[in-house]
Coordinates of C-alpha atoms in Angstrom, one line a residue:
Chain F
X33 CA 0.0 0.0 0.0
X34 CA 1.4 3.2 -0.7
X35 CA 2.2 5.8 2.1
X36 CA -0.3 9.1 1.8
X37 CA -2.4 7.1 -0.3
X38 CA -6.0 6.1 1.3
X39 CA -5.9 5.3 4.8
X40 CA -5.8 1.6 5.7
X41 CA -9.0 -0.1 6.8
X42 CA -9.3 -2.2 9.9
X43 CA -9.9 -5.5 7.7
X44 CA -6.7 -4.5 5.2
X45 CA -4.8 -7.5 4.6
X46 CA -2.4 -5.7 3.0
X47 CA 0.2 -4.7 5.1
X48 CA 4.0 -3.3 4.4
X49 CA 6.2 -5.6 4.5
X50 CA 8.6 -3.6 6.7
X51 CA 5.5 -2.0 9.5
X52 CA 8.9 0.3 10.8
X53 CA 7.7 2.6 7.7
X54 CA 4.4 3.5 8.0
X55 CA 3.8 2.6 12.0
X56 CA 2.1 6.3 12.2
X57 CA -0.3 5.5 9.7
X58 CA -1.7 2.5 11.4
X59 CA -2.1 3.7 15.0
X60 CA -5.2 5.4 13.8
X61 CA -6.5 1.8 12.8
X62 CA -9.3 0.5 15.2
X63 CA -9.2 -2.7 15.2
X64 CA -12.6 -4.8 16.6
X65 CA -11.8 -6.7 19.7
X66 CA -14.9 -8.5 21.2
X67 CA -13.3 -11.6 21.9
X68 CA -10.9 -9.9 24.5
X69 CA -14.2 -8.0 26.5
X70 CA -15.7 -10.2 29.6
X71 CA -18.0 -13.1 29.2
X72 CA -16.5 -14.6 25.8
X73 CA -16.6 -18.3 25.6
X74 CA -12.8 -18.6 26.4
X75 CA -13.7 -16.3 29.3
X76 CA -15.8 -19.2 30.2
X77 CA -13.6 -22.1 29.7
X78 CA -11.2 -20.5 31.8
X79 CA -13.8 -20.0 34.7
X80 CA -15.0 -23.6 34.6
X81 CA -11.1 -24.8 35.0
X82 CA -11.0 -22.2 38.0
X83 CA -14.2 -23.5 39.5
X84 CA -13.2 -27.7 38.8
X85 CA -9.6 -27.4 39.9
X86 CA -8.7 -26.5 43.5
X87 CA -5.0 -24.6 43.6
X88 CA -2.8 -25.2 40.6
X89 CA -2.0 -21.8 40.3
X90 CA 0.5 -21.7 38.5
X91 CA -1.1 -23.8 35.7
X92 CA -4.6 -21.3 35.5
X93 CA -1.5 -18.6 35.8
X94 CA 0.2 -20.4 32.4
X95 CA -3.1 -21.2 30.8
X96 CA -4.6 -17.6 31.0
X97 CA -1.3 -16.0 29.4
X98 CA -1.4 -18.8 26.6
X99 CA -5.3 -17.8 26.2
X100 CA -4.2 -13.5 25.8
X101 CA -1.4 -15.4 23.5
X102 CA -3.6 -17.7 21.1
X103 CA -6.4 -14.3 21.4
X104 CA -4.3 -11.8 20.1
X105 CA -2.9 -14.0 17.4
X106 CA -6.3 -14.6 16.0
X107 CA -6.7 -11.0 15.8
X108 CA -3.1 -10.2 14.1
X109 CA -4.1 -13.1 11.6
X110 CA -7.2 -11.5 10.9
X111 CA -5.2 -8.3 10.3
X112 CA -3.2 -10.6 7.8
X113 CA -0.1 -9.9 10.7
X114 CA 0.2 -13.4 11.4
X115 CA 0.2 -16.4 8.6
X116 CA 1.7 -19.5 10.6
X117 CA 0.0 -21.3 12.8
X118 CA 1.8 -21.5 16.1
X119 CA 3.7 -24.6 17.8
X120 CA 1.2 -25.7 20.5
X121 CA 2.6 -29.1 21.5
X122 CA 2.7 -29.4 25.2
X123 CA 4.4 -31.0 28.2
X124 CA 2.8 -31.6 31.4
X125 CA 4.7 -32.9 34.2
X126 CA 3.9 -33.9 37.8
X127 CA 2.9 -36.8 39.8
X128 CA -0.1 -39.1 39.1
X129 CA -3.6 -37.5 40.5
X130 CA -2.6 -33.9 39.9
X131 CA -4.4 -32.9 37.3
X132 CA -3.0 -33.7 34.1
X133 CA -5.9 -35.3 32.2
X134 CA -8.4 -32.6 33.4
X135 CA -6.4 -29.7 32.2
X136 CA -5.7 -31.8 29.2
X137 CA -9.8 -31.9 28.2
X138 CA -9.9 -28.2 29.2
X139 CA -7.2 -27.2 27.1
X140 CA -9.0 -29.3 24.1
X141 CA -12.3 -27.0 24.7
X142 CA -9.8 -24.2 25.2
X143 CA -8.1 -24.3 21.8
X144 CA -11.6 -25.1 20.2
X145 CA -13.0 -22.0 21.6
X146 CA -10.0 -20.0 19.7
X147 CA -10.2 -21.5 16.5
X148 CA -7.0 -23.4 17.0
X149 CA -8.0 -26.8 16.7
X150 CA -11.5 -27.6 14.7
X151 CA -12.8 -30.3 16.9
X152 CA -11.4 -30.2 20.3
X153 CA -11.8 -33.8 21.5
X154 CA -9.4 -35.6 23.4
X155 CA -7.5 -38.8 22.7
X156 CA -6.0 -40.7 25.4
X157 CA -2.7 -42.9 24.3
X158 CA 0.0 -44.7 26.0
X159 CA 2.5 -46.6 24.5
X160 CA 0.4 -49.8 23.9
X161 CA -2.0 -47.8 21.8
X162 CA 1.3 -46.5 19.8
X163 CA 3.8 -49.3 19.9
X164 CA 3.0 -52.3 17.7
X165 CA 4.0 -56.0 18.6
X166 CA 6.2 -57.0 15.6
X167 CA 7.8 -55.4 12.6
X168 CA 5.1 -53.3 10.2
X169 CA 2.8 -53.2 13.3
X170 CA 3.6 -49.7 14.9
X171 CA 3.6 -47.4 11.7
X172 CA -0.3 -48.0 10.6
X173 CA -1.4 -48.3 14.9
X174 CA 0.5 -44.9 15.5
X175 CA -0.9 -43.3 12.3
X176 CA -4.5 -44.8 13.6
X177 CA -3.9 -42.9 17.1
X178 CA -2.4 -39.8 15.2
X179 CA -6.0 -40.1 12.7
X180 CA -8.3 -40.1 15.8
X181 CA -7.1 -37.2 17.4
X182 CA -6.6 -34.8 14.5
X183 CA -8.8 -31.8 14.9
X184 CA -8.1 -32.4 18.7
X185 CA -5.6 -32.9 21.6
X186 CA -3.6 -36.1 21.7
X187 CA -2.4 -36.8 25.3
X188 CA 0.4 -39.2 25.6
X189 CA 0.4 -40.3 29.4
X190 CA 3.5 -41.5 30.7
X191 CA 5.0 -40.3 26.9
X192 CA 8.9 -41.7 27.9
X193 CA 7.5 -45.4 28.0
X194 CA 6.9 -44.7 24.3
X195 CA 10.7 -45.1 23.9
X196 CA 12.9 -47.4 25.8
X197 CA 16.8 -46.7 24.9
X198 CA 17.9 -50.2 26.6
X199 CA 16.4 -52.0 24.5
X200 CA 17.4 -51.0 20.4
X201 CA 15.4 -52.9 18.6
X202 CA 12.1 -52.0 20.4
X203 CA 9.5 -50.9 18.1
X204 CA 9.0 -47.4 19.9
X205 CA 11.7 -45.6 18.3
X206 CA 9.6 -46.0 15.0
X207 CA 6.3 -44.5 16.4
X208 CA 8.7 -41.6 18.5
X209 CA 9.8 -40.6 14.7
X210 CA 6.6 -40.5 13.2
X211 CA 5.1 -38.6 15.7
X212 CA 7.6 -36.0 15.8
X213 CA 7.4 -36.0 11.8
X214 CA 3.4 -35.7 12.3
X215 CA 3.9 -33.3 15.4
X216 CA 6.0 -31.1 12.9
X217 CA 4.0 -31.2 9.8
X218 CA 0.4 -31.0 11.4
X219 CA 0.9 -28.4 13.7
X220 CA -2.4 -26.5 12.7
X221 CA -4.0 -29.6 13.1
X222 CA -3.4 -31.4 16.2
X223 CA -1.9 -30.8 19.5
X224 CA 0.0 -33.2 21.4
X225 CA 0.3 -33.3 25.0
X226 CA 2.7 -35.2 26.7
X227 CA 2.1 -36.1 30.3
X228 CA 4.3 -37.8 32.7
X229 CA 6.5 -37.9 35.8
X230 CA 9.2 -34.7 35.9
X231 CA 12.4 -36.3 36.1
X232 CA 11.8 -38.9 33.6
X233 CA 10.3 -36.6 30.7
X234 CA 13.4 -34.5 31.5
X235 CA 15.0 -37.7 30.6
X236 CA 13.3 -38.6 27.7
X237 CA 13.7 -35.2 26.0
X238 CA 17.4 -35.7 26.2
X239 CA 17.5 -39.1 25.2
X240 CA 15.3 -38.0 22.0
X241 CA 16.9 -35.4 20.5
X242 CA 14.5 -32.9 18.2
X243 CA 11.6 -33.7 20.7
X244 CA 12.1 -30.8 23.3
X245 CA 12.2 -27.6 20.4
X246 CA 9.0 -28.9 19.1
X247 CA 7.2 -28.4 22.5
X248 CA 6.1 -25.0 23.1
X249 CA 4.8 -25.2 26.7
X250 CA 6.1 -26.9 29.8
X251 CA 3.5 -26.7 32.4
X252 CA 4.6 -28.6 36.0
X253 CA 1.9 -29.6 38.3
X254 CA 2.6 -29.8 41.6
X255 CA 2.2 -31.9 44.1
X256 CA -1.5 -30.5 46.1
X257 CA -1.1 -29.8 50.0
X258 CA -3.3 -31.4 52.7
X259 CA -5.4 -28.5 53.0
X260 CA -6.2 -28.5 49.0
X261 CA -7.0 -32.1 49.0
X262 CA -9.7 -31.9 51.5
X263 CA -10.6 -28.7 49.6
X264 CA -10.8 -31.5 46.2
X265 CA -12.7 -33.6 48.7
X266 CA -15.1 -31.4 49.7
X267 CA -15.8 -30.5 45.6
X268 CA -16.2 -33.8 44.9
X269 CA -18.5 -34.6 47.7
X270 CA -21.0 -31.5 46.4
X271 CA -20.8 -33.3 43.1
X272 CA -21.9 -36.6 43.8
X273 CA -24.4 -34.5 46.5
X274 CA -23.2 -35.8 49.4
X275 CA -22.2 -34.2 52.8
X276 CA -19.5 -34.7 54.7
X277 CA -20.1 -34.6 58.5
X278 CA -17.5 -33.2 61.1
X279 CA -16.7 -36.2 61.9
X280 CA -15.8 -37.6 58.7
X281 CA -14.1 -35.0 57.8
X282 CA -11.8 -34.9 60.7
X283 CA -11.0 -38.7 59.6
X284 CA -11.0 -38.2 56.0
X285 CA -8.1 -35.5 56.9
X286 CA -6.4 -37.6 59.3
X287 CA -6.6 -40.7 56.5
X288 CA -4.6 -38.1 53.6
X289 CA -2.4 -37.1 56.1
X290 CA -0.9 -40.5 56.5
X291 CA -1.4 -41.9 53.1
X292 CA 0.1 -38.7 51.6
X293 CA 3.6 -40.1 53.2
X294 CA 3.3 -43.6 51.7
X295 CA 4.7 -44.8 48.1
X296 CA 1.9 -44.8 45.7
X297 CA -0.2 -41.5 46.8
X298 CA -1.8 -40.4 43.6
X299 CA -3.4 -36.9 44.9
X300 CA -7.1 -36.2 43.7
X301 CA -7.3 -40.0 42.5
X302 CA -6.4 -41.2 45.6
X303 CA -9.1 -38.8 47.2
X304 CA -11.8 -39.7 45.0
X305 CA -10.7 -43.4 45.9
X306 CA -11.2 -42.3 49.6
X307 CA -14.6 -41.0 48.7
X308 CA -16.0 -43.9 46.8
X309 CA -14.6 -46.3 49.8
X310 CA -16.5 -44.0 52.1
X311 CA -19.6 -43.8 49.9
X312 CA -19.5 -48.1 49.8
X313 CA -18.9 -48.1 53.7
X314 CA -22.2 -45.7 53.7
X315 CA -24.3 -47.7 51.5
X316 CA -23.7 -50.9 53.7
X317 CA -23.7 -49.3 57.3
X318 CA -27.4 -47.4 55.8
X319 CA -28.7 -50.9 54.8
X320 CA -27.7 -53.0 58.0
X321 CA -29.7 -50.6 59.7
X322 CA -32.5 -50.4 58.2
X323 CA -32.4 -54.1 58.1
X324 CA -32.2 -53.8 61.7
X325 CA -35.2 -52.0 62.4
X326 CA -33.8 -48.5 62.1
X327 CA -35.8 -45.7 60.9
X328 CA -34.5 -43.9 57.5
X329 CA -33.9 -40.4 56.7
X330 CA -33.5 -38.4 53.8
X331 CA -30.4 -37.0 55.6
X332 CA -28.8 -39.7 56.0
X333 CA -28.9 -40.8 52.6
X334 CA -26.6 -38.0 51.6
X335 CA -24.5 -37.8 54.6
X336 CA -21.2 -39.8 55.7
X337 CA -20.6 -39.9 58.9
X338 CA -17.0 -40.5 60.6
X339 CA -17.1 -44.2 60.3
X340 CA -17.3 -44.3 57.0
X341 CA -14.6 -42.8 56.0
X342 CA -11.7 -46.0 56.2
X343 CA -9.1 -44.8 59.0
X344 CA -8.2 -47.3 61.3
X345 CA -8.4 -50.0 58.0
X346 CA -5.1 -48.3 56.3
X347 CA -3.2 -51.2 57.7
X348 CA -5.2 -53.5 55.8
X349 CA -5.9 -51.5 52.5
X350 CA -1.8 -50.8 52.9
X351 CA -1.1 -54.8 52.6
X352 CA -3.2 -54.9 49.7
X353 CA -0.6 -52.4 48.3
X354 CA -1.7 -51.4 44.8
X355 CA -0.8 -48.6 43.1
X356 CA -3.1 -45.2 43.4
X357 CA -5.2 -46.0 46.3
Chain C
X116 CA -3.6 -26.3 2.4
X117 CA -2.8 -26.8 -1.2
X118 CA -6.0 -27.1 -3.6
X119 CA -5.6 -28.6 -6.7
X120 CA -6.5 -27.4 -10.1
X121 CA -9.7 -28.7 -11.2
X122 CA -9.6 -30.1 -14.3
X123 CA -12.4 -28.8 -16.8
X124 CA -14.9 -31.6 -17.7
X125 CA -14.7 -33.4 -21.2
X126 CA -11.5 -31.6 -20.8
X127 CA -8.3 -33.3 -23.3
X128 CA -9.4 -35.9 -25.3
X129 CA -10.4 -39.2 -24.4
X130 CA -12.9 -39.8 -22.1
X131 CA -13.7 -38.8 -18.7
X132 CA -15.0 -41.5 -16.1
X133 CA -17.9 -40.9 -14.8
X134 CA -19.0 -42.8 -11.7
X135 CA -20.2 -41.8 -7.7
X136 CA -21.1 -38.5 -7.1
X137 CA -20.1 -34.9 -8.3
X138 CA -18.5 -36.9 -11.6
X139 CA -20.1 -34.8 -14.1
X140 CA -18.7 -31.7 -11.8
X141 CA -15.4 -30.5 -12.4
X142 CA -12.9 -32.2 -9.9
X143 CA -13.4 -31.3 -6.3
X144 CA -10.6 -29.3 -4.8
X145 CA -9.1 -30.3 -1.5
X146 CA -11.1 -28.3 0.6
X147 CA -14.4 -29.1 -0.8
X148 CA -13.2 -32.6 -0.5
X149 CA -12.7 -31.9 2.9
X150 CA -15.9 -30.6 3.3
X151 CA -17.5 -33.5 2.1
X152 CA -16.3 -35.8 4.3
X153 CA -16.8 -34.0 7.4
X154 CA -20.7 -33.8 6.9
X155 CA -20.2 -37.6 6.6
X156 CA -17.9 -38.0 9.7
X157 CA -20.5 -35.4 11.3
X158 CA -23.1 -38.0 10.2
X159 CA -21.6 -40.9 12.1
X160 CA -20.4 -42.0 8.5
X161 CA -16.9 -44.2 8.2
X162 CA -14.5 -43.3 5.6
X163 CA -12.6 -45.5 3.4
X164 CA -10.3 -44.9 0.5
X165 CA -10.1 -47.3 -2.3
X166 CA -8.4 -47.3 -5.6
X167 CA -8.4 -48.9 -8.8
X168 CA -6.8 -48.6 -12.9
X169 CA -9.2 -50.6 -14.6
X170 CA -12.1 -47.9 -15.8
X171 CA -14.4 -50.4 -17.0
X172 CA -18.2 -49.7 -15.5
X173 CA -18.6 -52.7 -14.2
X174 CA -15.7 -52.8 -12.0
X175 CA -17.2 -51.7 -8.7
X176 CA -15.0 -53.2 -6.2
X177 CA -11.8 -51.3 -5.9
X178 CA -9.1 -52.0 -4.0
X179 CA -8.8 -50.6 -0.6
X180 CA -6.0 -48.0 0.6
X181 CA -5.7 -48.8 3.8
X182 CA -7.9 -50.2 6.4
X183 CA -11.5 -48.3 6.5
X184 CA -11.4 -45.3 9.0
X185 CA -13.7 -45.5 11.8
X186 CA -13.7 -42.6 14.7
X187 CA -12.7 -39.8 12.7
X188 CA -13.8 -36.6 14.0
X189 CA -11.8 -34.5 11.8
X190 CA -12.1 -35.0 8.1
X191 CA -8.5 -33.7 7.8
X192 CA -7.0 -36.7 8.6
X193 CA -8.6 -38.7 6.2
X194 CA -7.7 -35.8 3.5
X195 CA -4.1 -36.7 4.5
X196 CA -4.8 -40.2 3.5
X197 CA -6.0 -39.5 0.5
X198 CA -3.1 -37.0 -0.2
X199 CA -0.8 -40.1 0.2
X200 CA -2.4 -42.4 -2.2
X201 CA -2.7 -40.0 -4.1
X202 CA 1.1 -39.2 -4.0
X203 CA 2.1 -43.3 -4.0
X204 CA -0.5 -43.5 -6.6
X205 CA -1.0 -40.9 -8.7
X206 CA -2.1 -43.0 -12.3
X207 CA -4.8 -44.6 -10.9
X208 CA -8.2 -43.5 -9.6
X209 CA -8.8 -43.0 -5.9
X210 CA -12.2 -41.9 -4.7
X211 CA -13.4 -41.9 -1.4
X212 CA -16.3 -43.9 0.1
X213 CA -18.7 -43.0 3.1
X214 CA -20.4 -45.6 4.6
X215 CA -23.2 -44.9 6.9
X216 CA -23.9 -47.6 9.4
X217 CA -27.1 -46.8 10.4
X218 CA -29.7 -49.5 11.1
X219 CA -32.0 -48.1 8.6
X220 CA -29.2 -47.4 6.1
X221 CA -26.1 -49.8 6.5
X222 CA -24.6 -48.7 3.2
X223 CA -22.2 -46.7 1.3
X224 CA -24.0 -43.3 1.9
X225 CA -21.3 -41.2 -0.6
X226 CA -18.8 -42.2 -2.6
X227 CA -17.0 -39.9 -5.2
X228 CA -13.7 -39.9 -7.1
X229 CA -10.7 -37.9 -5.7
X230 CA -8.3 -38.9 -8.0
X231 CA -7.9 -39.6 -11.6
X232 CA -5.4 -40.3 -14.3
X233 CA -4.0 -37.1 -16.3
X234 CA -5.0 -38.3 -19.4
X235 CA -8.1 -41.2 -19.8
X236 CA -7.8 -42.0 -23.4
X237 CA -11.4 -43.9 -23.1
X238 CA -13.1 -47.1 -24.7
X239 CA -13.5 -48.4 -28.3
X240 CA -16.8 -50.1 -29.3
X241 CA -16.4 -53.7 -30.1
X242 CA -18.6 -55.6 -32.6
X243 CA -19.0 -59.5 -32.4
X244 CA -20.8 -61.2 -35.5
X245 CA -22.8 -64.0 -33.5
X246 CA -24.7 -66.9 -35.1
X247 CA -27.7 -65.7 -37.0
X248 CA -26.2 -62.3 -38.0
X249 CA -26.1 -61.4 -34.0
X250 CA -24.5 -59.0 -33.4
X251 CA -23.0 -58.0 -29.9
X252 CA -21.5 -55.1 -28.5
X253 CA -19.3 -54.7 -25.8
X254 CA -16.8 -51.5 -24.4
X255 CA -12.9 -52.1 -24.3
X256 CA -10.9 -49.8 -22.4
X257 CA -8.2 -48.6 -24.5
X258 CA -6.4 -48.7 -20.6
X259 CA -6.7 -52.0 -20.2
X260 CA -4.4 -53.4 -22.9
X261 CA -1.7 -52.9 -20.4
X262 CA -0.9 -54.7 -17.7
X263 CA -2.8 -53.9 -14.2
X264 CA -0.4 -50.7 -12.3
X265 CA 1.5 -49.4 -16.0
X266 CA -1.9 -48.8 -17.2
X267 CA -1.8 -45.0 -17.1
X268 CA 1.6 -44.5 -16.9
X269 CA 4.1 -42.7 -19.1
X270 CA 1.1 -41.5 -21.5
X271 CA 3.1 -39.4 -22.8
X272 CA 0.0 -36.8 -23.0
X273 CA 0.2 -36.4 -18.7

């Protein structure tokens, strides 16, 4: 466009190629912004992952700047500012139970909500979904996988068991290529998450070299305190619409406490395994009763009392080991 | 995303097939090839690519690229299949089948042609003198004098 000619228009897509010469010109260029105002449906998004998740701060904290990010690149492209579509691979790290898969599924909606992905789903893979059994197996599984989730978020849980460098004849190395190949060339088309413990993604990303510049965003979870886990408790008890007495409470807290220092704590899975314990132990002390003669009220259908909650049975559930309890 | 040229129909000489749907358009373009299939994935529809060189009307059952896609959501990725058999196969015809397993239904929905040779040089009439001055007709594919896979190559006119 040529400078001192007609002014540009909000909707020009035809910009300088060097902005340094005409900068004046376009400050007087409103551009149309509703997305950014309050009550958008990214606005929303963002609220329901504020309201679902208790803490994790620092994640809402790194999903509301990549939000303002992925926002004001859909307005530069509309402005013809911006042609590629940006690298939005991620990596989530932290212990089991902390919140990986949810953010995961809110991030799908998230990036739907932009216009960054055109579906928005979520597909769940580990390596057995990836990884075929003999030669010629893994290429046409992985691409299946990779098929499924375009249009939306791939999440690759524990992603390092993809690979296993011991062992060089092991299948994975063949799927780890053709994702990063398919990570590379559909960027505008799928996002892959991958999820797993800290120190062995670090691990991975050096063992597979290429792997770490294609992943934009590295989002640590950590792990939650006592006080946010009874906080998760008490959100999950108001959504299955049950009450938790004093009692329970107190024993519920007591019960973290100690199994938060055992091997094998998964965080908000191990609390909603609490919960659904308690919620059995309710259901069978509520029908001995009534099967005694007791009388039956509508509050104690949605309340769980102390001795419900398991506390004095950790020694027994603890034999029984088992990861995630 | 690249869009092919569509190619003008009766364009060249020879003769253009004709079978499925949209064949009497002019060939789709990627993106309204991606269109298509996504109101069949929206549908529930599975996808399928299949391919074939022998033009002959009669020959309905093509070979298949690739196992049948089931839980698509995104018609891209099945446009990226087609953009590799197209690419591993780019004499022979590809088209793209929908099938929609509805109880009512439980049949190909859609099917139309993605792909086709540059240059279809078309059939000959053939005359057959039967007993009794009969006289039978039948179409020969000037294609199919060579062997299956070199039929449309090196035409010279591609």
């Amino acid at each position: 466009m040529a400078a001192g000619g007609e002014r540009p228009s909000g909707g020009a897509r035809s910009f300088p190629p060097d902005l340094a010469d005409s900068a004046g010109l376009w400050e007087e260029v409103v551009v149309e912004a509703p997305e950014l105002l309050e009550g958008g449906p990214v606005e929303e998004v963002l609220g329901r992952l504020d309201r679902e998740l208790v803490a994790l701060h620092e994640v809402k904290r790194r999903l509301r700047e990549l939000a303002a990010l992925l926002l004001v690149g859909r307005l530069r492209r509309r402005l013809g500012l911006e042609t590629a579509s940006p690298t939005l691979h991620m990596c989530f790290t932290g212990n089991p139970g902390t919140g990986k898969t949810t953010v995961a599924m809110r991030m799908g909606e998230l990036l739907y909500e932009l216009g960054y992905v055109r579906k928005g789903h979520l597909v769940v893979a580990s390596r057995e979904d990836l990884v075929g059994q003999y030669v010629g197996h893994t290429a046409p599984r992985t691409r299946e996988v990779l098929r499924r989730a375009m249009g939306g978020v791939l999440f690759i849980d524990e992603a390092y068991n993809i690979y296993r460098l011991d062992n060089e004849r092991d299948y994975g190395q063949e799927a780890v290529e053709l994702l990063l190949q398919t990570m590379e060339s559909e960027r505008g088309n799928l996002v892959v998450i991958l999820a797993g413990y800290r120190d062995r993604m670090e691990r991975f990303f050096s063992d597979v070299p290429g792997l770490g510049s294609r992943i934009a965003h590295h989002v640590d979870f950590p792990d939650y305190s006592l006080g946010e886990l009874m906080a998760i408790a008490r959100l999950m008890t108001r959504e299955h619409r049950y009450r938790l007495s004093e009692e329970a409470e107190a024993a519920l807290r007591e019960h973290l406490r100690r199994r938060m220092r055992r091997p094998g704590f998964a965080n908000g899975r191990s609390v909603r395994n609490a919960l659904d314990r308690a919620r059995m132990r309710q259901a069978v002390r509520i029908y001995e009763a009534v099967r005694r003669g007791r009388r039956l009220t509508a509050g104690d259908l949605f309340t769980i009392a102390g001795e419900d909650v398991e506390g004095r049975g950790l020694e027994r559930g603890g034999a029984r080991g088992g990861r995630g309890r | 995303m690249e869009t092919r040229e569509p190619s003008r129909p009766g364009g060249g000489q020879g003769l253009r097939i004709t079978q499925g749907t949209f064949s009497y358009l002019p060939d789709l373009s990627d993106e309204q090839i991606l269109a298509q299939i996504q109101y069949g994935l929206d549908r529930g529809w599975a996808v399928s690519i299949e391919f074939t060189d022998d033009p002959h009307p009669r020959n309905v059952y093509w070979e298949m690229w690739g196992m049948p896609m089931f839980d698509l959501r995104d018609a891209m990725a099945a446009l990226r299949e087609v953009q590799r058999c197209r690419e591993a196969l780019p004499d022979h015809y590809v088209r793209v089948s929908l099938y929609d397993p509805g109880l009512t239904r439980q049949t190909t929905a859609l099917q139309f042609i993605v792909n086709r040779p540059p240059h279809e040089p078309g059939f000959r009439l053939e005359r057959e003198e039967g007993h009794d001055r009969v006289v039978r007709y039948t179409l020969h594919a000037y294609a199919a004098d060579r062997p299956r896979g070199e039929r449309y190559r090196g035409d010279g006119r591609g």
